XYZ file of C-alpha atoms in Angstrom:
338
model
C 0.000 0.000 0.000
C 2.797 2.161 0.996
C 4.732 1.445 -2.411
C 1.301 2.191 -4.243
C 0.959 5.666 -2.627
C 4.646 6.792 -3.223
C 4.464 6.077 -6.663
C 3.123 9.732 -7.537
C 6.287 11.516 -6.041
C 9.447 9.226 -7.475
C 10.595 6.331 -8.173
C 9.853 3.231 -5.773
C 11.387 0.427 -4.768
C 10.180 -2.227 -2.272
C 10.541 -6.028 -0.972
C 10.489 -8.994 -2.896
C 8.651 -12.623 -2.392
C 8.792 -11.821 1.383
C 12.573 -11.830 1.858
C 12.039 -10.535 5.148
C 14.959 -11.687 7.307
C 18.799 -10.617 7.529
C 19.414 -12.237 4.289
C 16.788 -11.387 2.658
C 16.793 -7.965 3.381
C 20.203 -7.809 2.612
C 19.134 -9.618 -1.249
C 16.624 -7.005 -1.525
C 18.847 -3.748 -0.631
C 21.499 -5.377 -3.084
C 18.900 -5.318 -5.681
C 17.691 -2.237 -5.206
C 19.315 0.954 -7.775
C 21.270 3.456 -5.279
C 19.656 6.244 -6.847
C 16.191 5.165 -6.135
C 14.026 7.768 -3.958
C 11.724 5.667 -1.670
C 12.724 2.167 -0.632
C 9.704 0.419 1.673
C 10.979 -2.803 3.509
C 9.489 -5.414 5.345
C 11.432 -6.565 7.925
C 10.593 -9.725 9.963
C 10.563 -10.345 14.080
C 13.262 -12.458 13.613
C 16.980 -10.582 13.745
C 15.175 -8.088 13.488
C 17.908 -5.382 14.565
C 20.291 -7.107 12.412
C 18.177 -6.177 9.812
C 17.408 -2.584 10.937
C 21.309 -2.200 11.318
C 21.874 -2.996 7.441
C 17.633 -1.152 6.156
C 18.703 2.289 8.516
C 15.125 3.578 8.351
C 14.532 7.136 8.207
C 10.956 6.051 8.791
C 9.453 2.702 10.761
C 5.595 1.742 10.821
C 4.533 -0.434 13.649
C 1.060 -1.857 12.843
C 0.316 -4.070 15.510
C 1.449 -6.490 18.304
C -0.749 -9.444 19.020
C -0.038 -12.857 19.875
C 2.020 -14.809 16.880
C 5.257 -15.855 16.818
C 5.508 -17.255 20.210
C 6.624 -20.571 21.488
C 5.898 -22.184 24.929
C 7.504 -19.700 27.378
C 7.194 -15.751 25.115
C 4.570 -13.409 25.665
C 3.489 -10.900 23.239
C 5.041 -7.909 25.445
C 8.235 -10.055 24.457
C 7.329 -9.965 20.915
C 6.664 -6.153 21.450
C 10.589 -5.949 22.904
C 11.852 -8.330 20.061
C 9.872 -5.970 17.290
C 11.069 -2.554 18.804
C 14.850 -3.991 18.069
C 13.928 -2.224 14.308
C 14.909 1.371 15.789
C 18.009 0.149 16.469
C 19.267 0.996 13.033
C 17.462 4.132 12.955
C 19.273 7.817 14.079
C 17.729 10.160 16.380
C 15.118 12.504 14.710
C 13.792 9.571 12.642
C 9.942 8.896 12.293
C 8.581 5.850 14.480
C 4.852 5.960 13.685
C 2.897 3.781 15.814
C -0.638 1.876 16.040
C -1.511 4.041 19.714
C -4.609 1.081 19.956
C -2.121 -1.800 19.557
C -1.334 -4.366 22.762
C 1.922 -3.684 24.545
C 2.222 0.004 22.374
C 3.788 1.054 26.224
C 6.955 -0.703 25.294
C 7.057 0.030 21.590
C 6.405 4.003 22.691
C 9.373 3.691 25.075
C 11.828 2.065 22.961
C 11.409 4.577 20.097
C 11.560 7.322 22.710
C 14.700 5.987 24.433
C 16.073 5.926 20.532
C 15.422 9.748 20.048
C 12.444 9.388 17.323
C 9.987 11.596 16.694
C 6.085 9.584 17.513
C 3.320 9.990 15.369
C 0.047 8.106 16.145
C -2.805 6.483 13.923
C -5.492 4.628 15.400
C -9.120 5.108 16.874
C -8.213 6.827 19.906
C -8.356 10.840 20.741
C -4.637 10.918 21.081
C -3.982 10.137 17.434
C -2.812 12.802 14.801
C -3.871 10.445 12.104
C -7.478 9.113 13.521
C -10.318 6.794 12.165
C -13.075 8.457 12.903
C -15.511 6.025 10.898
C -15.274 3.786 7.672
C -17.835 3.229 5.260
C -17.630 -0.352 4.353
C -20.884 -0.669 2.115
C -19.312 2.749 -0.053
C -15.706 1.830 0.735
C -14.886 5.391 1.963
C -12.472 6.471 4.941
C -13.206 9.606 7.274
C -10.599 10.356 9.336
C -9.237 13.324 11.574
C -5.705 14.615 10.188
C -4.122 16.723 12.092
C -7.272 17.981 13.534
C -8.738 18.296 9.784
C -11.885 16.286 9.047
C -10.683 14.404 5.906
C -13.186 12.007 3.893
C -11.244 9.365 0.907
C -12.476 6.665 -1.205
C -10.343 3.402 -0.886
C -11.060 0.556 -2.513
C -9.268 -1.870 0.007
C -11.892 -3.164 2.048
C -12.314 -3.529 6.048
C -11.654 -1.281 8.790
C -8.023 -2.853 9.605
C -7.194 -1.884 5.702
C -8.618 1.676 6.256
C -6.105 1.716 9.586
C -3.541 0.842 7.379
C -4.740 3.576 5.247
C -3.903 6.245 7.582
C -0.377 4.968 8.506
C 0.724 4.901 4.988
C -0.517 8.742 4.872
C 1.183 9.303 7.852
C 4.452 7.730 6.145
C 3.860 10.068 3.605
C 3.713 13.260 5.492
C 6.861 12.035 7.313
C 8.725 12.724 4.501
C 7.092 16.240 3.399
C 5.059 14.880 0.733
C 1.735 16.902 0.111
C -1.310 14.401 0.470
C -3.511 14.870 -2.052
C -1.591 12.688 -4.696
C -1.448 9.742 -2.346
C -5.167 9.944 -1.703
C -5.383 9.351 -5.308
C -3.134 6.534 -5.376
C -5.324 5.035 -2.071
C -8.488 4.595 -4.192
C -7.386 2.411 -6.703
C -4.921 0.162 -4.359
C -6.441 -3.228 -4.384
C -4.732 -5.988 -1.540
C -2.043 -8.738 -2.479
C -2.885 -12.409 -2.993
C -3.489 -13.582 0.132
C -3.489 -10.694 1.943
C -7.784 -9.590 0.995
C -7.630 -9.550 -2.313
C -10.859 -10.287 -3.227
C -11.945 -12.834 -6.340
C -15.306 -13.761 -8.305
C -14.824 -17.270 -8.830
C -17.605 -19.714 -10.522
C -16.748 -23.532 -9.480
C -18.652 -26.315 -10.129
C -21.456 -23.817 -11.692
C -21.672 -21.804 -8.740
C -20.830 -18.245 -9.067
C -19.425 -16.466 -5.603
C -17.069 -14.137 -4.029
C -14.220 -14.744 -2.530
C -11.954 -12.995 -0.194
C -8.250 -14.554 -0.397
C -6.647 -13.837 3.170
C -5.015 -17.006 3.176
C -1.256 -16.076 3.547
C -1.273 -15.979 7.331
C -2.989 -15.330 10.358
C -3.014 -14.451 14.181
C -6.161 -13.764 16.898
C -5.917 -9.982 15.659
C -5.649 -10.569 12.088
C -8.471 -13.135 12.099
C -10.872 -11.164 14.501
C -10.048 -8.072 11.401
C -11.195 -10.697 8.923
C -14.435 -11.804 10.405
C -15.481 -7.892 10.817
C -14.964 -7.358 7.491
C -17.071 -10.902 6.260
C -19.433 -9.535 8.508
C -19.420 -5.747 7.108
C -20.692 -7.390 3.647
C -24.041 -7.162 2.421
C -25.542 -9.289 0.213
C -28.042 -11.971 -1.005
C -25.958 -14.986 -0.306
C -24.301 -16.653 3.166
C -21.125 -15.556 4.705
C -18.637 -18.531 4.901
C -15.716 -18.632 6.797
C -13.272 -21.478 5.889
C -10.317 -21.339 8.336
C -6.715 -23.203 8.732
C -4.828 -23.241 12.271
C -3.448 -19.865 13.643
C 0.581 -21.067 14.056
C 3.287 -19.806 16.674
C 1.002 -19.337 19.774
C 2.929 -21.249 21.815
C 1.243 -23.102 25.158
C -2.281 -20.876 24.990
C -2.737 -22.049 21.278
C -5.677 -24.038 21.779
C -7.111 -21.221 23.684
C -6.516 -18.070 20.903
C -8.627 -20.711 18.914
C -11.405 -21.046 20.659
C -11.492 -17.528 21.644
C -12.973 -17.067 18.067
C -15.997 -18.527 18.533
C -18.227 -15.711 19.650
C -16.569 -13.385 16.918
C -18.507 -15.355 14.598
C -21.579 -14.840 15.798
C -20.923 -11.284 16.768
C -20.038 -10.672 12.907
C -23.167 -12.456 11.634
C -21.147 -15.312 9.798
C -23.689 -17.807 8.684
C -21.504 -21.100 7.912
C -18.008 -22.138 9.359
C -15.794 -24.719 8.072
C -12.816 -25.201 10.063
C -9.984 -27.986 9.743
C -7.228 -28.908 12.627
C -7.182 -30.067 16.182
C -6.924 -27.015 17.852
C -10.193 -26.074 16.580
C -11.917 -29.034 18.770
C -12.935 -26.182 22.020
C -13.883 -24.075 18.989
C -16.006 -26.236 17.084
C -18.055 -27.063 20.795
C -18.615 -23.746 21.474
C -20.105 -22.852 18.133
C -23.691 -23.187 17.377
C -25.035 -25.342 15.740
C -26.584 -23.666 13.294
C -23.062 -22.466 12.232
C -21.178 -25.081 11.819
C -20.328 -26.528 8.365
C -17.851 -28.691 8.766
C -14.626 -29.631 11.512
C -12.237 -31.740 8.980
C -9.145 -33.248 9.715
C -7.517 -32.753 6.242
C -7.310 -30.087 3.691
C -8.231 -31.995 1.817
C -11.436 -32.736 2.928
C -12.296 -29.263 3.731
C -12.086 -28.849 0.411
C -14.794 -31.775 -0.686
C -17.073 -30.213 1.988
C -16.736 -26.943 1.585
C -17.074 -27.265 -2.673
C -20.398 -29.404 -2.322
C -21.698 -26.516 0.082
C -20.742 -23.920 -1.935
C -24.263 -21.912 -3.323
C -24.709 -18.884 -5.750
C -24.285 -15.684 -4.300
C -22.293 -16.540 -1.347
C -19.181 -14.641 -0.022
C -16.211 -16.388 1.373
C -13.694 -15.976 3.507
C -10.194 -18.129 3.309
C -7.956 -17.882 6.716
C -5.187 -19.613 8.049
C -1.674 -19.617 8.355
C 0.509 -20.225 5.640
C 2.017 -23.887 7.830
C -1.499 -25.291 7.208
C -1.443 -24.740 3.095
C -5.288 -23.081 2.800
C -3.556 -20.573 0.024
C -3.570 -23.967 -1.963
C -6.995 -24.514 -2.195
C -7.386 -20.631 -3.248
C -4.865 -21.186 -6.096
C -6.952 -24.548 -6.947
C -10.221 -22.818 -7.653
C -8.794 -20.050 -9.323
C -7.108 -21.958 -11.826
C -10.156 -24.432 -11.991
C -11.664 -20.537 -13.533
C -8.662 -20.183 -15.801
C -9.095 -23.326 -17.493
């Protein structure tokens, strides 16, 4: 989104295929023309101040702590101190702009403090310079408080965590001294990544539905943002969730799944088919009237799920990448292709 909206004031350069670690950050700086004007980075938990020592940001986003990437004995406040290594390559007077409604933001806020950044906020919250104040999911518009300025944007990207998103990319671009108006342009024709929400009208086995791809990865935060914006849809069909494992929650994982149950009733999601043991508390506590199908394979989600399937509905493809849902997504879209 970030590499979208910088397109209108020079030439952009960003990751590639995810090479988010030490060496691949290192692949992708090596790659990347010296004369280039912006250069947006992803740069993964793990080493991650090796990696901010060799990417020296002049700018960092943090979107969000939440449970993920944790193994029997981490927290997330540890993830939050592992994650605020990335101002370690940056020099005082940088920009560290920060989700103020994200868990644990008291140790982020410290760390970039204690490196001599300057903080700007995005989020819900009254403290924010860059604040949601609603977002139109049926219109796909964002108003938003900037600066104290009421500010109204269409953006094509749909759900409320994408219109957060929204705002720290705009805060990004301030950062840098970069009039708005050209990057509110570029926000309302950016469309998500494959598996990341981009969104797909498939017709398989003579059934004609949408389908949201979010099948890359997920985590408690990033599913609960999913089911919000399956639930935000309105239409003539059912709402279908199909969901893979959540990976890297260490000793509480069975918990963070079952956790999810009332979000799907909160959200108005009519059918859930899930697949994986950890879903077992999960699949008790749902109702009845809910539940598609608890499979054991992927590949028998995939039978289940296909003879369920009905005209008009919109679906919703979650998991983490471990458990291989972004298969079945690449399955039926090529089953269109050919």
């Amino acid at each position: 989104m970030l590499s979208h909206a910088l397109e209108p004031y020079g030439s952009v350069a960003q990751s590639a295929h995810n090479a988010n670690l030490p060496h691949g950050v290192a692949w992708n700086l090596a790659s990347i023309p010296p004369d280039t004007d912006h250069v947006v980075l992803e740069v993964a938990v793990g080493r991650m101040g090796q990696s901010a020592r060799m990417a020296r940001a002049d700018i960092a986003i943090f979107t969000n702590i939440a449970p993920a990437h944790l193994n029997e004995t981490t927290t997330p406040r540890d993830i939050a101190t592992t994650k605020s290594a990335i101002f370690q390559g940056m020099a005082p007077g940088g920009v560290a702009i920060l989700n103020r409604d994200m868990q644990e933001w008291d140790v982020v806020h410290a760390a970039a403090r204690k490196h001599g950044l300057k903080i700007v906020h995005y989020g819900t919250t009254g403290h924010c310079e860059y604040r949601l104040l609603d977002y139109d999911a049926q219109h796909r518009r964002v108003h938003a408080s900037i600066g104290g300025r009421a500010v109204t944007y269409a953006f094509k990207a749909a759900g409320k965590h994408m219109a957060l998103n929204s705002l720290a990319t705009l805060a990004a671009i301030a950062a840098l001294g970069h009039p708005l108006e050209p990057a509110l342009q570029q926000l309302a024709d950016f469309v998500p990544l494959p598996g990341r929400g981009e969104e797909h009208r498939l017709t398989v086995g003579g059934c004609t539905f949408d389908l949201i791809d979010d099948a890359y990865n997920a985590n408690p935060a990033s599913m609960a943002a999913a089911f919000a914006n399956l639930g935000s849809r309105a239409g003539q069909g059912r709402r279908i969730a199909v969901l893979g494992e959540m990976a890297e929650l260490g000793a509480e994982a069975r918990r963070f799944h079952t956790e999810l149950a009332p979000l799907i009733e909160a959200n108005g999601i009519d059918r859930v088919h899930v697949f994986g043991a950890l879903y077992e508390d999960f699949w008790t506590s749902l109702p009845n009237a809910r539940k598609g199908c608890h499979a054991a394979s992927l590949a028998e989600i995939k039978q289940v799920f296909l003879a369920d399937l009905r005209d008009g509905d919109m679906v919703l493809m979650k998991g983490s990448n471990s458990t291989r849902l972004h298969t079945l997504v690449a399955d039926m879209k090529d089953s269109c292709r050919n």
